[in-house]
Structure formats: structure tokens, C-alpha cells
mmCIF file of C-alpha atoms and ligand atoms in Angstrom:
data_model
loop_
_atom_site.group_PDB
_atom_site.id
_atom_site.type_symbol
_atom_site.label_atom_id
_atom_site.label_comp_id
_atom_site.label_asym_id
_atom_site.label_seq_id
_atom_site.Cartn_x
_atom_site.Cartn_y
_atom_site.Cartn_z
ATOM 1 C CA UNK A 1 -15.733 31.377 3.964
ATOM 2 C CA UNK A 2 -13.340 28.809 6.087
ATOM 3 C CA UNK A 3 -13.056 29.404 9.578
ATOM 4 C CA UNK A 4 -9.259 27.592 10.496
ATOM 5 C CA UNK A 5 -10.138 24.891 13.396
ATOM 6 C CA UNK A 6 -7.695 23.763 16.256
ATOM 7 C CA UNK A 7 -5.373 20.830 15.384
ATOM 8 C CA UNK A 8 -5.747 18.115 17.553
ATOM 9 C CA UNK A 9 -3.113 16.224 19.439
ATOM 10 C CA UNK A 10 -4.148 12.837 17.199
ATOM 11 C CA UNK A 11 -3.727 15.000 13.779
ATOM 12 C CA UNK A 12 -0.336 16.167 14.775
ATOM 13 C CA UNK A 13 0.352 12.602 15.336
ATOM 14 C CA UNK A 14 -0.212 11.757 11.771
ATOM 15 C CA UNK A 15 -0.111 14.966 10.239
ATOM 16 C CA UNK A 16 3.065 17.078 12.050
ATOM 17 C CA UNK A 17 3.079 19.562 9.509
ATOM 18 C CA UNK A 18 -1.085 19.882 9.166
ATOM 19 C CA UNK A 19 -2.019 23.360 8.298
ATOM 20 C CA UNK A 20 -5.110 24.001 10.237
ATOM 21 C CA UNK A 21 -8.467 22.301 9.638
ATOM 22 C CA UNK A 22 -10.421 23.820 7.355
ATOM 23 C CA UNK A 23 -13.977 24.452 8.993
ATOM 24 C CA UNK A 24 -17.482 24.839 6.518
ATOM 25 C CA UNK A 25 -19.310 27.761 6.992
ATOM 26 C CA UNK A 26 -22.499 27.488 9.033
ATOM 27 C CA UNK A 27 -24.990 25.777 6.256
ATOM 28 C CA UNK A 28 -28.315 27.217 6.047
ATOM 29 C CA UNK A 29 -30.296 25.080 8.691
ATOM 30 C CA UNK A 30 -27.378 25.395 11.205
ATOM 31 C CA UNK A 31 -28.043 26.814 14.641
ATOM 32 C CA UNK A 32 -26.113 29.947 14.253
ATOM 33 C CA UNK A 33 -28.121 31.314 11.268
ATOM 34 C CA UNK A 34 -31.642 29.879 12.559
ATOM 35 C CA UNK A 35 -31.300 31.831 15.699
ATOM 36 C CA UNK A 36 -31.406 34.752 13.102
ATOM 37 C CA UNK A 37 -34.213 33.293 11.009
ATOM 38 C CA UNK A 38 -37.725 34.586 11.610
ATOM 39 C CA UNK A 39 -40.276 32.614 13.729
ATOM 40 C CA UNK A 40 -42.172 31.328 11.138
ATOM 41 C CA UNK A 41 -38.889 28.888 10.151
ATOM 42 C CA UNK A 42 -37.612 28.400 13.845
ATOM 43 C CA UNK A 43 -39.601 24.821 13.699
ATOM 44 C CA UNK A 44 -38.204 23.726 10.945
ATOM 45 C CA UNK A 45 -35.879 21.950 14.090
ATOM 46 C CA UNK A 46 -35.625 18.512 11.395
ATOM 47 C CA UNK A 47 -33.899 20.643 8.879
ATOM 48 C CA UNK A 48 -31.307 22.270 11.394
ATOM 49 C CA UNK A 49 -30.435 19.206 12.553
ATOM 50 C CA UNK A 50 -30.166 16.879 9.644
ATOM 51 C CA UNK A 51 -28.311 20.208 7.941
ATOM 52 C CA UNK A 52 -26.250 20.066 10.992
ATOM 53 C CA UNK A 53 -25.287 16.422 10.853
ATOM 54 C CA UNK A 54 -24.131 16.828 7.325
ATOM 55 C CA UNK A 55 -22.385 19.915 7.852
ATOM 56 C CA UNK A 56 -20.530 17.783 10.699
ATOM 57 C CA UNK A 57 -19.870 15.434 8.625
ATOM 58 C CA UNK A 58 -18.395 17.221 5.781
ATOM 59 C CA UNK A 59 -16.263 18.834 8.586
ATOM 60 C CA UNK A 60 -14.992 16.065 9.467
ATOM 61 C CA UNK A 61 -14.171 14.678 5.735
ATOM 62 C CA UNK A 62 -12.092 18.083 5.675
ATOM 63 C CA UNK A 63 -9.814 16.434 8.407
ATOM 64 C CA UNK A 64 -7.137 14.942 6.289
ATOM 65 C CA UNK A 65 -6.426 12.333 8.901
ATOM 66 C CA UNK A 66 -10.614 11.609 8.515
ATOM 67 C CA UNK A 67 -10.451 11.382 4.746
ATOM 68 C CA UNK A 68 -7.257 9.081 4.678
ATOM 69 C CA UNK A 69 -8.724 7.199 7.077
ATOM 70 C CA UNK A 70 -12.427 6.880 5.097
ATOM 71 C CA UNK A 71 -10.086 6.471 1.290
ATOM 72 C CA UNK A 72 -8.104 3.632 2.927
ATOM 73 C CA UNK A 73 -11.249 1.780 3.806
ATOM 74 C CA UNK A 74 -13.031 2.327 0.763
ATOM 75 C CA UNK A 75 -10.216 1.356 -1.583
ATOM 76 C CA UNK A 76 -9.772 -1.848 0.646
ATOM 77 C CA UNK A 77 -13.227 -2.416 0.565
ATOM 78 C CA UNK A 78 -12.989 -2.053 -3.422
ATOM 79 C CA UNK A 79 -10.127 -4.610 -3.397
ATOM 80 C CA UNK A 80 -12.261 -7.057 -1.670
ATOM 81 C CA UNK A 81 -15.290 -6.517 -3.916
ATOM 82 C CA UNK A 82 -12.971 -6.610 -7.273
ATOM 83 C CA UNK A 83 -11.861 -10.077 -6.155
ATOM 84 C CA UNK A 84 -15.285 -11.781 -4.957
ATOM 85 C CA UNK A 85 -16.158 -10.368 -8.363
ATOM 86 C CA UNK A 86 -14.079 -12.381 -10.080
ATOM 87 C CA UNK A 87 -14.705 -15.497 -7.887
ATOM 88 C CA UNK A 88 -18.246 -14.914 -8.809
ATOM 89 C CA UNK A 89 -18.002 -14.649 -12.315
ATOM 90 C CA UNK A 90 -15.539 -17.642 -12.448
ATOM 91 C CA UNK A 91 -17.468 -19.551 -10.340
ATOM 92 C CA UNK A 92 -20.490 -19.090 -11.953
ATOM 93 C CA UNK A 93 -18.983 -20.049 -15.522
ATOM 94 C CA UNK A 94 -19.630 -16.369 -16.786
ATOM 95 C CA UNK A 95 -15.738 -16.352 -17.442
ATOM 96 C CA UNK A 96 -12.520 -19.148 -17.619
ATOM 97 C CA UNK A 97 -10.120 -18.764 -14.839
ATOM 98 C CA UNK A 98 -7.349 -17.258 -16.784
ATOM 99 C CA UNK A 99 -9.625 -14.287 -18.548
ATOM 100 C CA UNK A 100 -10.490 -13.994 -14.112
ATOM 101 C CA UNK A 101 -6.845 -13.645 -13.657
ATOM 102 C CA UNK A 102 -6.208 -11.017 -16.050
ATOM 103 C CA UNK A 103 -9.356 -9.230 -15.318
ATOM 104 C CA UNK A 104 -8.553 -8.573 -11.705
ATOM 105 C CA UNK A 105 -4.774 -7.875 -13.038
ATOM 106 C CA UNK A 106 -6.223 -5.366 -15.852
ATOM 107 C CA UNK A 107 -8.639 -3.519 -13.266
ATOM 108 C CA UNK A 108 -7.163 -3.759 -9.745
ATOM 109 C CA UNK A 109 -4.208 -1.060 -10.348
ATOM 110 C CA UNK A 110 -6.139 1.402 -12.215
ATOM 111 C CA UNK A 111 -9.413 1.442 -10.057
ATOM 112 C CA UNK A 112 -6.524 1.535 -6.577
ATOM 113 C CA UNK A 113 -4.736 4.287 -9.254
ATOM 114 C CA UNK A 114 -8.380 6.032 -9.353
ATOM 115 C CA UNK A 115 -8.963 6.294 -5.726
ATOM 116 C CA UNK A 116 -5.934 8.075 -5.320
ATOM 117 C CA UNK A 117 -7.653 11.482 -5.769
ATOM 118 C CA UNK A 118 -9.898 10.292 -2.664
ATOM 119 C CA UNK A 119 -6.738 11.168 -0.081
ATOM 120 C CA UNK A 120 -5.948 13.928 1.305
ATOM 121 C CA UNK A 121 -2.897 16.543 -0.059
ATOM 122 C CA UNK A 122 -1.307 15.722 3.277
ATOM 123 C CA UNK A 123 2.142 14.614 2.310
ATOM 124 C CA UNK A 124 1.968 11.587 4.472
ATOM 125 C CA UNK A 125 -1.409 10.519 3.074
ATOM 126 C CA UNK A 126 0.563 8.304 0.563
ATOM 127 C CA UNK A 127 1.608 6.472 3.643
ATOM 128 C CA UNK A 128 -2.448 5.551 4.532
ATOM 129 C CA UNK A 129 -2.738 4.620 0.836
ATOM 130 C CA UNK A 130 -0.241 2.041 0.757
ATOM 131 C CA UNK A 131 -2.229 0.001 3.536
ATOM 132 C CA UNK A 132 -4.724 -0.982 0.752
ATOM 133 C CA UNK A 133 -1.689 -3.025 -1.412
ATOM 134 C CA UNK A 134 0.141 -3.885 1.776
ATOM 135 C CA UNK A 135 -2.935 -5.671 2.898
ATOM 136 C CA UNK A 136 -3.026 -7.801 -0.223
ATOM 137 C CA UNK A 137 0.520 -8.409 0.331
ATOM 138 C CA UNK A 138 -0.372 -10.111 3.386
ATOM 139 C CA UNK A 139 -2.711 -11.874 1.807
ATOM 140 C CA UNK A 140 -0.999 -13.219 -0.982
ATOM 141 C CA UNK A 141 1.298 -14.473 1.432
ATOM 142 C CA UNK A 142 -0.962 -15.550 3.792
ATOM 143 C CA UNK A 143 -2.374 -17.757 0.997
ATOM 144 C CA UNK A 144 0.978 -18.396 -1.138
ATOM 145 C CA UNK A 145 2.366 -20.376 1.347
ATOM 146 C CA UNK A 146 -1.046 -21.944 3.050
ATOM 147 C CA UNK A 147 -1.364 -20.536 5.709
ATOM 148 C CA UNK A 148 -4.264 -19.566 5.547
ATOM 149 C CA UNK A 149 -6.618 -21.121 2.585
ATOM 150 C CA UNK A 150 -9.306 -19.822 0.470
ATOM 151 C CA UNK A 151 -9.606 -21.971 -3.087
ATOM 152 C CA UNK A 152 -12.060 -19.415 -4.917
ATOM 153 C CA UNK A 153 -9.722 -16.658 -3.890
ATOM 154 C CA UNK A 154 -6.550 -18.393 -5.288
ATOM 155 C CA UNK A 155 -8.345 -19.642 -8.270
ATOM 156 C CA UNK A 156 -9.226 -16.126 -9.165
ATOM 157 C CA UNK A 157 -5.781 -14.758 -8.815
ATOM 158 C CA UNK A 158 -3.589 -17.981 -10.307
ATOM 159 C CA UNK A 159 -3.386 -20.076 -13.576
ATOM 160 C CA UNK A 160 -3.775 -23.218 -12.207
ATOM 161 C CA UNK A 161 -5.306 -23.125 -9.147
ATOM 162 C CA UNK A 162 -2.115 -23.433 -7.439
ATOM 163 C CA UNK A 163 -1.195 -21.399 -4.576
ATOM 164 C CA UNK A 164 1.855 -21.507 -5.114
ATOM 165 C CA UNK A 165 1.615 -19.462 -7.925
ATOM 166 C CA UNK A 166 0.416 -16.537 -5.996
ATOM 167 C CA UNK A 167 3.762 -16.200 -5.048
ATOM 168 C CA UNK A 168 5.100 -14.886 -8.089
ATOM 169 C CA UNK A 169 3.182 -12.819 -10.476
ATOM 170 C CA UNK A 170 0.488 -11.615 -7.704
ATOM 171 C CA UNK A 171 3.391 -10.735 -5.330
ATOM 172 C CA UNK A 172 4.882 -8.827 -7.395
ATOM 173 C CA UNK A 173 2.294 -6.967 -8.802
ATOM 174 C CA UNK A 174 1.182 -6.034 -5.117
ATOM 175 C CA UNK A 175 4.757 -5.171 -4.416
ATOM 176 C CA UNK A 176 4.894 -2.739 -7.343
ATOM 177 C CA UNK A 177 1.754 -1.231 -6.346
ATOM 178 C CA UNK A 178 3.423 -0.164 -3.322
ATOM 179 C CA UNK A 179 6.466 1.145 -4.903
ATOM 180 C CA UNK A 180 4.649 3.483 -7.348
ATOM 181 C CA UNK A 181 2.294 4.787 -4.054
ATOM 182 C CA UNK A 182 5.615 5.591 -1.585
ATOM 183 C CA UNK A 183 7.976 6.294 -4.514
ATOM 184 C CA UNK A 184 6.035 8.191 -6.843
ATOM 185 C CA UNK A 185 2.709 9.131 -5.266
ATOM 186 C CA UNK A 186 0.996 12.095 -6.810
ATOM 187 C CA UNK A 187 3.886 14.064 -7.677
ATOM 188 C CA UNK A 188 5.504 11.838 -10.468
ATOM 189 C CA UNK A 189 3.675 10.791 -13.349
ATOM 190 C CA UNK A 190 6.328 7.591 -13.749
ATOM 191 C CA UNK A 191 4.317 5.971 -10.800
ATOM 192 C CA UNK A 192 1.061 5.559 -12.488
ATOM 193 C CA UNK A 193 2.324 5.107 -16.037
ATOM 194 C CA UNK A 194 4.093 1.838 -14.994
ATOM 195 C CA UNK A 195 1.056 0.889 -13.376
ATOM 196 C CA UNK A 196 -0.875 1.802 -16.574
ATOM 197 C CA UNK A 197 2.026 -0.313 -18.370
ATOM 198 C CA UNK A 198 2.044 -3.205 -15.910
ATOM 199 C CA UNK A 199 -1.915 -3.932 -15.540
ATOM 200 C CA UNK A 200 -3.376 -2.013 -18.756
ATOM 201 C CA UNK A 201 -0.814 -3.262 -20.889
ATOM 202 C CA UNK A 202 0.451 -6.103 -19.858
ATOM 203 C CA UNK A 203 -3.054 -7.368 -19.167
ATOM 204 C CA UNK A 204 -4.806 -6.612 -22.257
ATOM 205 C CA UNK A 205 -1.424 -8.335 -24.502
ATOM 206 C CA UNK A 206 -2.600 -11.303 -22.972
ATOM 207 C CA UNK A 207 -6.386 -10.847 -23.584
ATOM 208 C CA UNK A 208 -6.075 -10.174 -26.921
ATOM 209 C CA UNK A 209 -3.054 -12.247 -27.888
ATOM 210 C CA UNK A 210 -4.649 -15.415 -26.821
ATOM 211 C CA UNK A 211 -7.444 -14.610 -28.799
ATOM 212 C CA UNK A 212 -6.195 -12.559 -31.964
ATOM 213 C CA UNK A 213 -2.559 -13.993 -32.145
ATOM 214 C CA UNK A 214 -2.446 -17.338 -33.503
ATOM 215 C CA UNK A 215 -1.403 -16.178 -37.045
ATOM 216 C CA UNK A 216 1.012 -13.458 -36.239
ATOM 217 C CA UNK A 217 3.683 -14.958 -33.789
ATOM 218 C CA UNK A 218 6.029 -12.379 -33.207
ATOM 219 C CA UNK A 219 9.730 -13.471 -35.024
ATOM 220 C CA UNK A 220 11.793 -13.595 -31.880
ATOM 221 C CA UNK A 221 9.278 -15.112 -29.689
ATOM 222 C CA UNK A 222 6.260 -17.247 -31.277
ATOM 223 C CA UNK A 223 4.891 -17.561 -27.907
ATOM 224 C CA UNK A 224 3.815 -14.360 -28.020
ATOM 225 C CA UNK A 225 2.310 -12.596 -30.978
ATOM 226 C CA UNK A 226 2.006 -8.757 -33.320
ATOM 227 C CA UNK A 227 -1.564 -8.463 -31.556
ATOM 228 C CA UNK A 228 -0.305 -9.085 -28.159
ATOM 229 C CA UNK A 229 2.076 -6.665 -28.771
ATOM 230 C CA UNK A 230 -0.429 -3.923 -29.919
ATOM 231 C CA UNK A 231 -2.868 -4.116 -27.646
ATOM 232 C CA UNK A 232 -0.482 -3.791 -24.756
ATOM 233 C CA UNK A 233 1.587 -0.828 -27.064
ATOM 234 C CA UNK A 234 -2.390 1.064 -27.559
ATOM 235 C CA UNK A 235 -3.764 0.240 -24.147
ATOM 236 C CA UNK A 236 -1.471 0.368 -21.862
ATOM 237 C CA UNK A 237 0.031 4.146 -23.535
ATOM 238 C CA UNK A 238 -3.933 5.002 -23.613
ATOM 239 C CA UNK A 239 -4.424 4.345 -19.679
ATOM 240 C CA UNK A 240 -0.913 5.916 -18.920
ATOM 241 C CA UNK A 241 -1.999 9.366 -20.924
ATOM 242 C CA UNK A 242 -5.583 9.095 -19.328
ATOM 243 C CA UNK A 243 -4.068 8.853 -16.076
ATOM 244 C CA UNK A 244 -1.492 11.734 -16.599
ATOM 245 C CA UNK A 245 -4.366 13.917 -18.403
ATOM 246 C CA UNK A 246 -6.043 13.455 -14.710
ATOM 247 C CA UNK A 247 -3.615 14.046 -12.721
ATOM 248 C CA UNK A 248 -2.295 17.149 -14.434
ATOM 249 C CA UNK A 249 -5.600 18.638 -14.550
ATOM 250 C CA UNK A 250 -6.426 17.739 -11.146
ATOM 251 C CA UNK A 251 -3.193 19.872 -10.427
ATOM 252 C CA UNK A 252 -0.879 17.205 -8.779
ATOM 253 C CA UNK A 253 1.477 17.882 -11.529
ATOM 254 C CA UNK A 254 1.975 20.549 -14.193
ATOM 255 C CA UNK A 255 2.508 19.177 -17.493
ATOM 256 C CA UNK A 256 2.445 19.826 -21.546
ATOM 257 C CA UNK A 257 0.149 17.005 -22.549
ATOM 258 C CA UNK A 258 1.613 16.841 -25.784
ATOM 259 C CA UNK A 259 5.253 16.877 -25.066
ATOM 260 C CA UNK A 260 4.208 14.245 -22.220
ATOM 261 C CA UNK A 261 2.183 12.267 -25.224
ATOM 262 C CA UNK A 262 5.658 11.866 -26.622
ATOM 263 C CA UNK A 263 7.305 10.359 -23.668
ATOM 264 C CA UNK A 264 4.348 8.372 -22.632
ATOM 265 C CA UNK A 265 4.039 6.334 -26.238
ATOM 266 C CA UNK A 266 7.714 6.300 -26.520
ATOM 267 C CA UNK A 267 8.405 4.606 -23.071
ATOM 268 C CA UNK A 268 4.749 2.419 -23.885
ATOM 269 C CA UNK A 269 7.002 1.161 -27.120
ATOM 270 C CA UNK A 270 10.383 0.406 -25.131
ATOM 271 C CA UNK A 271 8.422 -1.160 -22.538
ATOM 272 C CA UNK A 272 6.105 -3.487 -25.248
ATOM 273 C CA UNK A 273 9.606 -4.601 -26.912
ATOM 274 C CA UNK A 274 10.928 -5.635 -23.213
ATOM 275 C CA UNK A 275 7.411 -7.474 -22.436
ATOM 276 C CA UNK A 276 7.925 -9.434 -26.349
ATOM 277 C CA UNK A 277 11.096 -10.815 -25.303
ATOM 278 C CA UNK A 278 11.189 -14.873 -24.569
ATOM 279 C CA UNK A 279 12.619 -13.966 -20.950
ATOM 280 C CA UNK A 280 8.796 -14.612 -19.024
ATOM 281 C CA UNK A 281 10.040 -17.803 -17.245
ATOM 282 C CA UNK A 282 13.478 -15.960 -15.843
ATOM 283 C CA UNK A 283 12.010 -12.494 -15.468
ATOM 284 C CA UNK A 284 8.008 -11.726 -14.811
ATOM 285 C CA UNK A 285 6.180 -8.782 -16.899
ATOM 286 C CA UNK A 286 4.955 -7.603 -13.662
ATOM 287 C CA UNK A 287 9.001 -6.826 -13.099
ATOM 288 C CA UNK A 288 10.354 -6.484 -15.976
ATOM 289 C CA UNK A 289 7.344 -3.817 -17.490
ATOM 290 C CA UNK A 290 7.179 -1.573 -14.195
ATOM 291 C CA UNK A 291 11.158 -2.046 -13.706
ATOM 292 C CA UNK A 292 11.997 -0.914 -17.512
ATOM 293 C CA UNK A 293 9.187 2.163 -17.012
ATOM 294 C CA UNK A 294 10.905 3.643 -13.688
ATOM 295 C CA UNK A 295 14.548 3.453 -15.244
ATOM 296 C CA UNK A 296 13.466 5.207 -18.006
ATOM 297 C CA UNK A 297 11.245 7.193 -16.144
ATOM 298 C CA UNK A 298 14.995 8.111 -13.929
ATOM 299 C CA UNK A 299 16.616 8.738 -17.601
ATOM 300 C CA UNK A 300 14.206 11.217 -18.580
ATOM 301 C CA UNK A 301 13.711 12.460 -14.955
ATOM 302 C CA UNK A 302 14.346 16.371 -16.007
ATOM 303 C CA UNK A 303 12.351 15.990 -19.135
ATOM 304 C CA UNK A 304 9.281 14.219 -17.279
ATOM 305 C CA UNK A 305 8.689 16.731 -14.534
ATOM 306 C CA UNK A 306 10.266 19.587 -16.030
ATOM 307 C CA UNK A 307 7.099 18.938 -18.955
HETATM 308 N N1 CTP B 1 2.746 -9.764 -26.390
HETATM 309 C C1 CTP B 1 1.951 -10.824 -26.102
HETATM 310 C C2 CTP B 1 1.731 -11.260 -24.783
HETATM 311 C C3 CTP B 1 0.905 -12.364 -24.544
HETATM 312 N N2 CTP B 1 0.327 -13.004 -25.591
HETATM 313 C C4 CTP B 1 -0.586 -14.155 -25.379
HETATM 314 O O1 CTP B 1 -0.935 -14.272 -23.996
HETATM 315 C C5 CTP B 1 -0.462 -15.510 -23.438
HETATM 316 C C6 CTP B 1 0.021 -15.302 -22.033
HETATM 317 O O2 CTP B 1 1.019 -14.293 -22.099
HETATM 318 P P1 CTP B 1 2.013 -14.082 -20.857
HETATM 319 O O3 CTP B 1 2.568 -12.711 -20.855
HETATM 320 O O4 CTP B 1 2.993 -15.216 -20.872
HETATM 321 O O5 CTP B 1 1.017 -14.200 -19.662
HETATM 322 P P2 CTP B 1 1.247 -15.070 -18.358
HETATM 323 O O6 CTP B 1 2.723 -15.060 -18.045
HETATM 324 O O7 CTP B 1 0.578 -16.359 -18.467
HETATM 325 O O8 CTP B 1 0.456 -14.228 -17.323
HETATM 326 P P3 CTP B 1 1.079 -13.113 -16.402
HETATM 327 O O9 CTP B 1 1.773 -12.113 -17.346
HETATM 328 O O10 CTP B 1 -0.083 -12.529 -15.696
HETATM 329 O O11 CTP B 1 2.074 -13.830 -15.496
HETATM 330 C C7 CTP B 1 0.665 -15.935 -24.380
HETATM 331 O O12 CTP B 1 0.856 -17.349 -24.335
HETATM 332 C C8 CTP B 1 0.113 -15.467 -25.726
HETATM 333 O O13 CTP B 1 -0.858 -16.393 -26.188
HETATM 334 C C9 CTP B 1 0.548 -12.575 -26.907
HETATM 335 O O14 CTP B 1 0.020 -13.165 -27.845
HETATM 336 N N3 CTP B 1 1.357 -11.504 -27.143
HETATM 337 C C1 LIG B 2 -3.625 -11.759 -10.524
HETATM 338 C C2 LIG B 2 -2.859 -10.506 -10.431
HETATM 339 C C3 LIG B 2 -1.618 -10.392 -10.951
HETATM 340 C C4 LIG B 2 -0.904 -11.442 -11.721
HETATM 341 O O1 LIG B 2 -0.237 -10.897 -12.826
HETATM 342 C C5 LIG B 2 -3.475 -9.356 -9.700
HETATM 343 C C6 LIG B 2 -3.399 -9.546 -8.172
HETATM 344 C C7 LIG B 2 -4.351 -8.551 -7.513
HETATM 345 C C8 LIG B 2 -4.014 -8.248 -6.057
HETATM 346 C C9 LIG B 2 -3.867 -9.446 -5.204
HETATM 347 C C10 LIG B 2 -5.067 -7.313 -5.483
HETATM 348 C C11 LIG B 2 -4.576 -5.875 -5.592
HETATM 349 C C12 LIG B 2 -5.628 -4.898 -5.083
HETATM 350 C C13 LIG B 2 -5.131 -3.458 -5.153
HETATM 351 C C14 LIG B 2 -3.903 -3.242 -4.308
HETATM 352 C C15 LIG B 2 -6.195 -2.490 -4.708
HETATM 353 C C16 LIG B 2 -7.340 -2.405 -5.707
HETATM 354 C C17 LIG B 2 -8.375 -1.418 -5.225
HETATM 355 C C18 LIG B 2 -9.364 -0.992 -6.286
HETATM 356 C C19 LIG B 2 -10.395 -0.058 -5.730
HETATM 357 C C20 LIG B 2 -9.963 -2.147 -7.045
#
């Protein structure tokens, strides 16, 4: 049973239209239901109050400006960890500096996709989730342009080594991060499958191309190559349908997984073409992948949500 708590004056800062919070029962140690507890388990004082401090706490996660607050932080802290990571493993020899590049551009939208389910349904909670890519924003800047400087960071995020660099593909991939979080958010699935697109996909042609696609050059642009061009086509469809498969059954929206299969591999395809064309050194993947996904995402608009 959920008792509805008062909404305090910093909630309805955040959170105008809060319902009420919702309040756990007493737990079984609590004060209220050891009072009616025989003698015999009055002393078990440890377990009321250890019982008690949980149930606080779990309270307290039930405050959606508490659990925004607590996802932001842990999906910064995430960030952080996914980038010393790499540093590490670079550092260390473990990996080259490009495969460190693409890991961290492979992982970092999916796992910041994956905490998503950690905010609240608060509308405005997409608004605390942002932060976490906004903060890397600043970063990238901070470091593009040398301000501030931190070699292992920039080596794990660049070609070269070049901070410079971090200017271009790392800004925008930060940038469309935050695009997909205010536009999209949980109620579109367009959001996360060009993030699927963008980091699965575009990530894993580059993987796999450099290693499987000397002998296969695609026609119209030997630079890249048939293998590049499948694995981004089978991975980056697979992580858009896993995501939508989540989200739909974790009830953000409703959707017929098969009729959204369709759309999914069909947009995967348009977008794979886009990514083969010779056009890298006018137009980045990481705009021209998430860019073609949300205008046909806007073309099929009635199909996508109506699904
Ligand atoms: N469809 C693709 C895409 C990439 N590649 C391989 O991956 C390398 C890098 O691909 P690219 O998309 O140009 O990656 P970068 O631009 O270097 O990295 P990023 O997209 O992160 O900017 C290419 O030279 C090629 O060897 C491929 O074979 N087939
Ligand atoms: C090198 C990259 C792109 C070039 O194509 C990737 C840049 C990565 C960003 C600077 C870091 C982004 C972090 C995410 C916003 C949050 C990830 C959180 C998650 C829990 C790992």
C-alpha cells in the first residue's frame, strides 16, 4: 500500500506538475509495526533501525527529483569510468588508439542509452539526463581548444592525438546525444535508434572494415568496404531493435515489434548507404547517420508511433 506524501517546495521547483510522493509502507522492522510486535522481538532495536534506514532510503529514491538527481550522477560517473577505461587499456598497450576511439564511440551512447530507465517518469527528468552529455560537451571543448589539457584523455577520444580533433567527430557525437535525450527522450523510438545507428553502427563499420575489408572495397567508395557496410547494416539495426524491444516492454512506448522490425532494418539500410558514401571529409557519420535517421524518422512519424 502507498501512502501519498506532501510535495515539497524544492520538488515543485523541479517537478511543477509532481503527483504526490509515493511513500513505502512501514517495512517489517519499522517502528510502527514493532510497537505491535510482542516483547520477545522488541530488542531486535538493530533490525528496526537498519530496516528503517533502508526504508528511508528507498523513500527517498521514490522522490523523482532524488532519483534524477542519483541517475545523473551515476551516468556521469559511468562516463568518467568508460573513458579512464580506455586510457587504461591504451595506455597499457592492451589496445591501439584508434580501436580506443571507437570503443568509447561504440559503448558510450548505448550504456548513457541504458541508464535512461534509471530516471524518473517525471516529464522534466529528460532535462537532468542531458547534464551527463552536456558535461562532456564542456569537456570536449574545454580540451578541443586547450584550455584545459589532459593528453591520455584526448588520446583516447582522437586519431592522432590531436586535440584539435576533438572538435569534430567527439563534438558532434556529444551534441547528438543531447538532441536524441531533449528531442526524443523516452517517448520516440527515433531517439535511440539513431543513437544505435550512430555509435553501434557506425562504430562497429569501422572495427570490422579495417580488419575484414581489404578485399571487398565497396564500388563507389574503395575507402570503405562490403564488410564495413554489414557490420554497421547488422549491428547497428540489432542495437536499434534491442533498444526498442526495451523500451516498448518497459512501457515507454507501445509498439508491434514486428511492424517496427520493418522500419528499424529499413531505415538501418538507408542510413548504411548514406554512411558508404565518399562524403566523410565534407560531412561526419556522426551527422550525417543520426541526421538521415531523424528525417526519416519525421517521414515515417505516423507510422513509427502509431506502431
Ligand atoms: N563502411 C565502412 C566504414 C569504415 N570502414 C573502415 O574503417 C575505416 C575508418 O572509417 P571511417 O568511417 O572513415 O572512420 P573515421 O572517420 O576514421 O572515424 P569516425 O567515423 O569516428 O570519425 C575506413 O578507412 C575503412 O578501413 C569500412 O571498411 N567500411
Ligand atoms: C570518440 C567519440 C566519438 C568520435 O566519433 C566518442 C566521444 C565520447 C564522449 C566524449 C563521451 C560521451 C559520454 C556519454 C554522454 C555518457 C556515457 C555514459 C555511460 C554510462 C557510459
Amino acid at each position: 500500500m502507498c501512502v501519498g506524501g506532501g510535495v515539497s517546495q524544492r520538488q515543485r521547483l523541479f517537478y511543477p506538475m509532481s503527483s504526490r510522493v509515493a511513500l513505502l509502507s512501514p517495512g517489517p522492522c519499522s517502528a510502527q509495526s514493532a510497537s505491535r510486535r510482542p516483547a520477545r522481538r522488541r530488542q531486535g532495536l538493530k533490525c528496526q533501525a537498519s530496516s528503517e534506514l533502508a526504508s528511508s532510503a528507498l523513500q527517498q529514491l521514490a522522490n523523482p527529483l532524488v532519483r534524477d538527481c542519483c541517475a545523473t550522477v551515476a551516468a556521469t560517473a559511468g562516463a568518467l569510468m568508460l573513458v579512464k577505461l580506455a586510457e587504461i587499456l591504451t595506455y597499457k598497450g592492451i589496445i591501439d588508439q584508434k580501436l580506443s576511439r571507437k570503443l568509447v564511440h561504440i559503448l558510450a551512447g548505448p550504456g548513457f542509452a541504458l541508464c535512461w530507465p534509471l530516471f524518473s517518469s517525471e516529464p522534466n527528468a529528460r532535462f537532468f539526463a542531458v547534464v551527463v552529455p552536456s558535461l562532456n560537451l564542456l569537456r570536449v571543448l574545454l580540451l578541443g581548444f586547450g584550455i584545459i589539457s589532459d593528453e591520455k584523455t584526448v588520446r583516447s577520444m582522437s586519431r592522432e592525438g590531436d586535440r584539435s580533433e576533438l572538435l569534430r567527430g567527439p563534438l558532434y557525437y556529444v551534441l547528438v546525444l543531447m538532441a536524441a535525450t531533449v528531442v526524443y527522450w523516452r517517448d520516440s523510438p527515433v531517439g535511440v535508434v539513431a543513437m544505435s545507428l550512430m555509435c553501434g553502427g557506425d562504430g562497429l563499420a569501422d572495427v570490422v572494415g579495417r580488419r575484414l575489408g581489404q578485399g571487398n572495397p565497396l564500388p563507389w567508395n574503395p575507402a570503405k568496404s562490403w564488410a564495413g557496410s554489414a557490420a554497421m547494416l547488422v549491428g547497428g539495426s540489432g542495437l536499434a531493435i534491442s533498444f526498442v524491444a526495451l523500451f516498448c516492454g518497459l512501457g515507454y512506448f507501445d509498439c508491434d515489434m514486428g511492424a517496427m522490425t520493418a522500419y528499424i532494418a529499413a531505415i538501418a539500410l538507408i542510413a548504411t548507404a548514406i554512411e558508404s558514401l565518399p562524403v566523410n571529409n565534407k560531412l561526419d557519420d556522426n551527422i550525417s547517420v543520426p541526421g538521415a535517421v531523424a528525417l526519416m524518422g519525421f517521414l515515417l512519424r505516423s507510422a513509427m508511433v502509431a506502431i
